[in-house]
Tab-separated table of C-alpha atoms in Angstrom:
chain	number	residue	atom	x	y	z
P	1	UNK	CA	-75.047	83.259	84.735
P	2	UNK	CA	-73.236	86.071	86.458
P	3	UNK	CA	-71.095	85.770	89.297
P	4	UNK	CA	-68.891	87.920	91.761
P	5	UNK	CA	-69.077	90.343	94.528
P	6	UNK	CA	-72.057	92.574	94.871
P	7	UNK	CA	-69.757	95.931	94.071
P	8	UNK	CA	-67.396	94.625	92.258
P	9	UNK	CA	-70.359	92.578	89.618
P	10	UNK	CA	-72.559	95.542	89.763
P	11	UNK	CA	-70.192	97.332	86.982
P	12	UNK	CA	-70.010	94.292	84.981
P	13	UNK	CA	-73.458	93.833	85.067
P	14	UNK	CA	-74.197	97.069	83.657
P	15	UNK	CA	-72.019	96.974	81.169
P	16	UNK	CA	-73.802	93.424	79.966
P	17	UNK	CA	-76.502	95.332	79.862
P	18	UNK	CA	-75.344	98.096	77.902
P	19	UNK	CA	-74.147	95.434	75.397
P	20	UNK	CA	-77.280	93.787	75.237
P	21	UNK	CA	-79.384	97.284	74.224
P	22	UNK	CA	-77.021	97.803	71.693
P	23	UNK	CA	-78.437	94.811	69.838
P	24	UNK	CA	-75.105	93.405	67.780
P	25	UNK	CA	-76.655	89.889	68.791
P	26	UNK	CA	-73.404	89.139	70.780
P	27	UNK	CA	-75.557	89.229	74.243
P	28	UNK	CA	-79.184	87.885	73.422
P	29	UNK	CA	-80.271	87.336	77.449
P	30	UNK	CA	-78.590	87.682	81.400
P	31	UNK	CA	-79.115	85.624	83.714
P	32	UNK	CA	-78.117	86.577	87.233
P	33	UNK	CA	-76.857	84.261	89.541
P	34	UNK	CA	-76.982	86.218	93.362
P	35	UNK	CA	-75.430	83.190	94.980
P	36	UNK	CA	-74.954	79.307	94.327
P	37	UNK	CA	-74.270	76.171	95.726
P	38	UNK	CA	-73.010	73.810	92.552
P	39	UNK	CA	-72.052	74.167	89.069
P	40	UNK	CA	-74.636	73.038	86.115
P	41	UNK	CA	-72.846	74.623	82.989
P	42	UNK	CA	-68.834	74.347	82.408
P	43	UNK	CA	-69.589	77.183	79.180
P	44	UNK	CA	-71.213	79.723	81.699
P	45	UNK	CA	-69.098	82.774	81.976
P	46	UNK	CA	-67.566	83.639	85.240
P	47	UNK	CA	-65.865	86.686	86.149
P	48	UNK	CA	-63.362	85.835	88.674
P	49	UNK	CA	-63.016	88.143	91.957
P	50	UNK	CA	-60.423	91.077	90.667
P	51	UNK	CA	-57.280	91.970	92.716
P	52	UNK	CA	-55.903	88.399	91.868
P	53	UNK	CA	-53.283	88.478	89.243
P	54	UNK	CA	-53.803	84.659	87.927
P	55	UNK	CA	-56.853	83.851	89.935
P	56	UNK	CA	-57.045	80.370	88.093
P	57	UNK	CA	-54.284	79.150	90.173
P	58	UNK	CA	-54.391	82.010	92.925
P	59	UNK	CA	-57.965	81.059	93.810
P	60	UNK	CA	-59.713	82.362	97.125
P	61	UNK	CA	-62.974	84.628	97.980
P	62	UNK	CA	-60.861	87.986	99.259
P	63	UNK	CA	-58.137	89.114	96.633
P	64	UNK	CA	-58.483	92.841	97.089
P	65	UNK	CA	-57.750	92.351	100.694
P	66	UNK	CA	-54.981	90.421	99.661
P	67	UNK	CA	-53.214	92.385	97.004
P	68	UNK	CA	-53.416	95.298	99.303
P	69	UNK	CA	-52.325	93.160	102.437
P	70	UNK	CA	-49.091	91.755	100.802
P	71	UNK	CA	-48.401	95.222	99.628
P	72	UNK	CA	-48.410	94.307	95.899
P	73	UNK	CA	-48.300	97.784	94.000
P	74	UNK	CA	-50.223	95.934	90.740
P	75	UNK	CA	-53.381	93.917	89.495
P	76	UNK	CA	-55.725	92.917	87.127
P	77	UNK	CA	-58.824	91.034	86.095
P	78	UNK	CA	-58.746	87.447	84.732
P	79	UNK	CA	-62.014	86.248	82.897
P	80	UNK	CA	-62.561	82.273	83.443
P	81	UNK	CA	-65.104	79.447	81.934
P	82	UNK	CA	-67.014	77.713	85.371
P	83	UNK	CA	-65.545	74.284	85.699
P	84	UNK	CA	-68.463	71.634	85.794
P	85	UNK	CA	-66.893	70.081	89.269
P	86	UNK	CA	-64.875	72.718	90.984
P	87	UNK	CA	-64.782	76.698	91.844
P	88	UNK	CA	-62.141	78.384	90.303
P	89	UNK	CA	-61.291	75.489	88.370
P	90	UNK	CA	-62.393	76.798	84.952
P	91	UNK	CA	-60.037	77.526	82.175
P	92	UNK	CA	-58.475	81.186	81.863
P	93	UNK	CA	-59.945	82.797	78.639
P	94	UNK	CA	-58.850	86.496	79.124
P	95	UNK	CA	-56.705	88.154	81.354
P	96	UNK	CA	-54.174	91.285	81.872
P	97	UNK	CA	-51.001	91.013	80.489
P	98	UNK	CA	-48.142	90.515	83.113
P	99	UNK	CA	-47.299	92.440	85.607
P	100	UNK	CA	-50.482	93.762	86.365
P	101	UNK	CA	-51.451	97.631	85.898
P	102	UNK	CA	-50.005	99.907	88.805
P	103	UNK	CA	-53.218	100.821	90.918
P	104	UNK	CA	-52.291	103.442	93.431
P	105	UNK	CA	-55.014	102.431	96.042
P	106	UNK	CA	-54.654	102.180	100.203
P	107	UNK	CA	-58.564	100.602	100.613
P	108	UNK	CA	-60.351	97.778	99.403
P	109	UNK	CA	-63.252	100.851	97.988
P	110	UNK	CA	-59.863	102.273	96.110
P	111	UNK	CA	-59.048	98.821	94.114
P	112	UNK	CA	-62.244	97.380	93.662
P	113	UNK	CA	-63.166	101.171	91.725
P	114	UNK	CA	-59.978	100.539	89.717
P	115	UNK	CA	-60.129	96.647	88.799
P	116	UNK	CA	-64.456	96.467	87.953
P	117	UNK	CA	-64.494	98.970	85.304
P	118	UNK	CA	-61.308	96.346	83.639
P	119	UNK	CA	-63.148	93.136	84.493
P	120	UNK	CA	-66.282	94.276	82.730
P	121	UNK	CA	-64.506	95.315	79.933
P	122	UNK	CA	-62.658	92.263	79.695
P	123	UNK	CA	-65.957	90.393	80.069
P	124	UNK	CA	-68.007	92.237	77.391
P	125	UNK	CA	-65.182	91.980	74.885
P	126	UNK	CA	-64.573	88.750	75.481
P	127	UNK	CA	-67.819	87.875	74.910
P	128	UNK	CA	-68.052	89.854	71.891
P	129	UNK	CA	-65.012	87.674	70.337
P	130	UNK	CA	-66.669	84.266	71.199
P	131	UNK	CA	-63.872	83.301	73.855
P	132	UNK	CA	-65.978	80.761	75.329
P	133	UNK	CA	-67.044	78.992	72.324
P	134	UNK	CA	-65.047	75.434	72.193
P	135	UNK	CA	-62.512	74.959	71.662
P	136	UNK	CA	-61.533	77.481	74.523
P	137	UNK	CA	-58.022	78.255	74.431
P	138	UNK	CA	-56.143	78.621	77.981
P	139	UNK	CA	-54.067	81.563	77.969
P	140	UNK	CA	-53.686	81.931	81.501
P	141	UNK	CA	-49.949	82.893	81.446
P	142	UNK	CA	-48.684	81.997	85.414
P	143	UNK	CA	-47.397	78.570	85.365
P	144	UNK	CA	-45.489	78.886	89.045
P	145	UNK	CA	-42.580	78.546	87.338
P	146	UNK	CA	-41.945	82.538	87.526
P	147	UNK	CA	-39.063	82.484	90.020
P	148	UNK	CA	-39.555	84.714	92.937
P	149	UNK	CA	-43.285	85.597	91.731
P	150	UNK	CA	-45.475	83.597	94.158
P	151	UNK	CA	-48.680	83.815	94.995
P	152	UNK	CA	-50.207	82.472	98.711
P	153	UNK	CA	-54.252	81.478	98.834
P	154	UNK	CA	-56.653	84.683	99.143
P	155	UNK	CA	-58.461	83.449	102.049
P	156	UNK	CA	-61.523	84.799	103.597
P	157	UNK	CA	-60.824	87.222	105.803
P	158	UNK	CA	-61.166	86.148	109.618
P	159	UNK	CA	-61.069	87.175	113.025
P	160	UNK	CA	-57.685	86.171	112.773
P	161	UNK	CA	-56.702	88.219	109.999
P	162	UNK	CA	-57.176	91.160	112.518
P	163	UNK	CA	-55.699	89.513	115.873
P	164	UNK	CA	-52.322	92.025	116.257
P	165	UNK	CA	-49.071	89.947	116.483
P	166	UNK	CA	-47.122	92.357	118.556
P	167	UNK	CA	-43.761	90.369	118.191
P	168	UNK	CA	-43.855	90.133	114.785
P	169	UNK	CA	-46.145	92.977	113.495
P	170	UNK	CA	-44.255	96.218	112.572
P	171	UNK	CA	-46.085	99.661	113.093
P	172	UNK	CA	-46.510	99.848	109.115
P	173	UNK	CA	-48.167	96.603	108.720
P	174	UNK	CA	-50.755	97.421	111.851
P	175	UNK	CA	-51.374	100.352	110.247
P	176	UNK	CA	-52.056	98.783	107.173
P	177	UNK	CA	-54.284	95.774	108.298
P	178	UNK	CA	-55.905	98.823	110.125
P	179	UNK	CA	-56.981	100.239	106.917
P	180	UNK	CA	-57.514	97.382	104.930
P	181	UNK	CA	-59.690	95.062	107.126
P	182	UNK	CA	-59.724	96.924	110.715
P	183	UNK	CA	-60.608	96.853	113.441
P	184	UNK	CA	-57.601	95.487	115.053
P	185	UNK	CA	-58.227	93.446	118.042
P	186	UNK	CA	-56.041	91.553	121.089
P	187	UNK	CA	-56.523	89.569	124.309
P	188	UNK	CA	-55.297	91.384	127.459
P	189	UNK	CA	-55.233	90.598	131.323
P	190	UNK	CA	-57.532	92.510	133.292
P	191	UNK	CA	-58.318	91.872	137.317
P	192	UNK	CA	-61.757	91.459	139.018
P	193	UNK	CA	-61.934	92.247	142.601
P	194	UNK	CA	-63.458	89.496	144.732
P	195	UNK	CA	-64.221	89.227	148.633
P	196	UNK	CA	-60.612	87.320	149.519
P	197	UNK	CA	-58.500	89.508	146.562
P	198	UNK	CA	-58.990	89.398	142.992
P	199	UNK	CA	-59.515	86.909	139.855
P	200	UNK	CA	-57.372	87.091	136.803
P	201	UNK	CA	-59.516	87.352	133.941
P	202	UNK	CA	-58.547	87.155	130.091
P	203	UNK	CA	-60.628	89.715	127.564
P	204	UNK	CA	-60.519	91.166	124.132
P	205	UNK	CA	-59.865	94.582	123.627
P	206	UNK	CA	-60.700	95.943	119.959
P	207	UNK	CA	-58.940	99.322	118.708
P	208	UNK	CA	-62.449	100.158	117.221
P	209	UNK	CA	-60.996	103.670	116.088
P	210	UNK	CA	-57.153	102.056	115.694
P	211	UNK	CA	-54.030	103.760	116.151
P	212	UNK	CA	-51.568	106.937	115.046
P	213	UNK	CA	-47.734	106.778	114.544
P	214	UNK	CA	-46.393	108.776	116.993
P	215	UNK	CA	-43.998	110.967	115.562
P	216	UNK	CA	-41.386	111.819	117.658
P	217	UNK	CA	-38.577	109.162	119.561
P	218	UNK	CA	-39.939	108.332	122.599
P	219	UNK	CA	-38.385	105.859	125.268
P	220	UNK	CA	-41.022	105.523	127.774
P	221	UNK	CA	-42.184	102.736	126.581
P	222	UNK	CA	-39.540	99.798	126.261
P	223	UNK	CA	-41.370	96.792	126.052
P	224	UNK	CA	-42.947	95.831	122.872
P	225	UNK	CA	-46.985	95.242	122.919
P	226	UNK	CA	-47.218	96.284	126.279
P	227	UNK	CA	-49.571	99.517	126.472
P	228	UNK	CA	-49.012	102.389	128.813
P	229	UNK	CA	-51.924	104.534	129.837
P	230	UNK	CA	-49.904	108.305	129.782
P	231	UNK	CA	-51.503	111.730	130.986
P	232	UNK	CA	-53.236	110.435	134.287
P	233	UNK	CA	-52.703	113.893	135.713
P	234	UNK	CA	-54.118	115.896	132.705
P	235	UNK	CA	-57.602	116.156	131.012
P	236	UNK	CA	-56.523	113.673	128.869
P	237	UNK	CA	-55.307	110.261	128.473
P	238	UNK	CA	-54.175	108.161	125.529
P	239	UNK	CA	-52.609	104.715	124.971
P	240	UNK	CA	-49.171	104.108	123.942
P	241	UNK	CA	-47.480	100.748	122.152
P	242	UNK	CA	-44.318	99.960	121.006
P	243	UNK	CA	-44.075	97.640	117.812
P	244	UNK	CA	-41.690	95.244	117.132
P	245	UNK	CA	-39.849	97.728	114.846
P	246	UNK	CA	-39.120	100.434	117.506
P	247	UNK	CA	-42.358	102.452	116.366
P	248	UNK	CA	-44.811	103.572	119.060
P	249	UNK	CA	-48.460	103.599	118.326
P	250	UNK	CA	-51.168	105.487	119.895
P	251	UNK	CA	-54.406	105.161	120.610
P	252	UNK	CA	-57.324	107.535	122.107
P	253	UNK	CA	-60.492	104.924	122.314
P	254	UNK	CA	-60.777	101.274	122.879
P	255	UNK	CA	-63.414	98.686	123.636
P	256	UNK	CA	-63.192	95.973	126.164
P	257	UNK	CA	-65.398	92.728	125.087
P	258	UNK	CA	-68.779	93.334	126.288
P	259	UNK	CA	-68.435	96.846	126.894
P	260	UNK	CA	-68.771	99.945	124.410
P	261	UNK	CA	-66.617	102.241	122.919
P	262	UNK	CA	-64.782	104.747	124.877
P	263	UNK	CA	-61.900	106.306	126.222
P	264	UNK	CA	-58.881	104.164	127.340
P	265	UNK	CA	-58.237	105.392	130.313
P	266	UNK	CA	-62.107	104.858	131.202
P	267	UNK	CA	-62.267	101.694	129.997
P	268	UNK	CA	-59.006	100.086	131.653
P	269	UNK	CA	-59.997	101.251	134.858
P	270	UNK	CA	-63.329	100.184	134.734
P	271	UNK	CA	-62.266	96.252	133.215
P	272	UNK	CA	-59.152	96.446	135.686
P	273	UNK	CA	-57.100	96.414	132.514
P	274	UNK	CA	-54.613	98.394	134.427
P	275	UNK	CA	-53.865	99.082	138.114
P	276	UNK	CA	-55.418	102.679	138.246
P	277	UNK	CA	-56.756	103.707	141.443
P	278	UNK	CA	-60.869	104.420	141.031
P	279	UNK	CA	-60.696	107.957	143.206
P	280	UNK	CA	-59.031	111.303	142.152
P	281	UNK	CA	-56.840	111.681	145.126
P	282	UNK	CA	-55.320	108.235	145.363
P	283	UNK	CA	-55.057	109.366	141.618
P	284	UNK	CA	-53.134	112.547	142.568
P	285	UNK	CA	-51.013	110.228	144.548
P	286	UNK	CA	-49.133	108.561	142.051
P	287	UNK	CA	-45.758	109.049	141.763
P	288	UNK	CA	-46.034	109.401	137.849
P	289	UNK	CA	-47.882	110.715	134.852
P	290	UNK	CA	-48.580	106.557	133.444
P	291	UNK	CA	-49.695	103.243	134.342
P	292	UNK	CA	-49.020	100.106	132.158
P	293	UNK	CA	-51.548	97.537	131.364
P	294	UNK	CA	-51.132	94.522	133.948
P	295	UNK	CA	-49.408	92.220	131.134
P	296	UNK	CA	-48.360	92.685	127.088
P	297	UNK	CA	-51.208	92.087	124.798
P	298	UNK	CA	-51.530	88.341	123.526
């Protein structure tokens, strides 16, 4: 059986079968598994999702994203026998050596291109010195008795995962959940006109193209996760938030739920995102150069 991520199993998979031509007798068949529901054979080999450094007792579907999210500068591969009960409950046959190998990579594409080339590797040699044949030796070397060296479940990533935090989030970790798992997304308060005033309605807006550090200081913009529309006078208009950290971020395009991509000045007038009057001259009219958004982003 053979098990793992489409891109990341793809390497492994063709290194099996580079094995297998070279008829040593080490790899006589492969079978591959695409997807399954229940375990049948504790002596099947399994190679474990890389990015986790002990995935035996770091289990979870998404440890690229993870390694990358918790900013962890190293990783490796662990090779594991399938338990006969539960996932990721299999004993720890091969693995790299603590702490990890330095991989240098920003995106998920960057990892996964450094840790499959190691996992199959590890999987072809291991196979080649009988790891798997009882009695299996554990050799799994985490024991969470490392001191300061934990590691937190690598859940799948969610909706959640990408649902800013404005009070909490600085600009460098928007920037890097932008990267890693964007797009970013938030609710905001936008205003629908009715016949006796308007109706307060709540919407998501998604930074489908995300955001920019602005570079210089800037104090425009005091309140943190509350965007302000700047350039109403000018051809063009961009959004500006301050992070938690003092940071501003900008950003050119947004989407408002059930709408499509497009420019944020567009868009917030059009979802009454922000009070921005719908004709050029009561545009022209306005005392300043910016409107903010009606309320901070939740």
């Amino acid at each position: 059986m053979f098990c793992g991520s489409d891109e990341f199993s793809i390497e492994s998979l063709q290194a099996l079968n580079q094995e297998k031509r070279t008829k040593t007798g080490s790899i006589a068949s492969i079978a591959v598994a695409l997807g399954f529901t229940s375990i049948s054979d504790r002596h099947v080999y399994e190679m474990d999702e890389p990015g986790k450094t002990e995935p035996n007792r770091f289990p979870g579907p998404a440890p690229l994203h993870h390694t990358l999210l918790e900013g962890r500068k190293t990783t490796g591969v662990t090779l594991q026998t399938l338990h006969p009960t539960k996932f990721d409950g299999g004993k720890i046959i091969a693995q790299t050596p603590y702490p990890g190998i330095e991989h240098g990579a920003e995106t998920v594409g960057q990892l996964r291109d450094v840790t499959a080339p190691l996992g199959a590797r590890m999987l072809v040699q291991g196979i080649k010195n009988g790891l798997f044949i009882p009695p299996v030796q554990e050799v799994g070397w985490y024991t969470g008795d490392e001191g300061a060296l934990k590691f937190t479940y690598a859940s799948k990533i969610g909706p959640k995962d990408r649902h800013i935090n404005w009070a909490s989030w600085s600009a460098s970790d928007i920037l890097r959940r932008q990267r890693i798992i964007g797009p970013l997304w938030n609710y905001a308060e936008s205003f629908a006109k009715e016949q006796h005033g308007s109706r307060k309605i709540v919407k998501r807006v998604i930074w489908e193209h995300g955001f920019r550090l602005l570079e210089h200081e800037c104090h425009l913009f005091p309140a943190t996760g509350h965007p302000v529309i700047v350039g109403l006078h000018g051809i063009t208009q961009k959004v500006y938030i301050r992070t938690c950290d003092g940071n501003v971020l900008v950003a050119d395009m947004i989407k408002v739920e059930g709408g499509t991509t497009t420019e944020a000045f567009h868009a917030a007038r059009r979802t009454g995102l922000a009070p921005i009057p719908t004709t050029l001259d009561n545009l022209a009219r306005l005392p300043h150069d910016f409107v903010a958004f009606h309320a901070r982003l939740a």
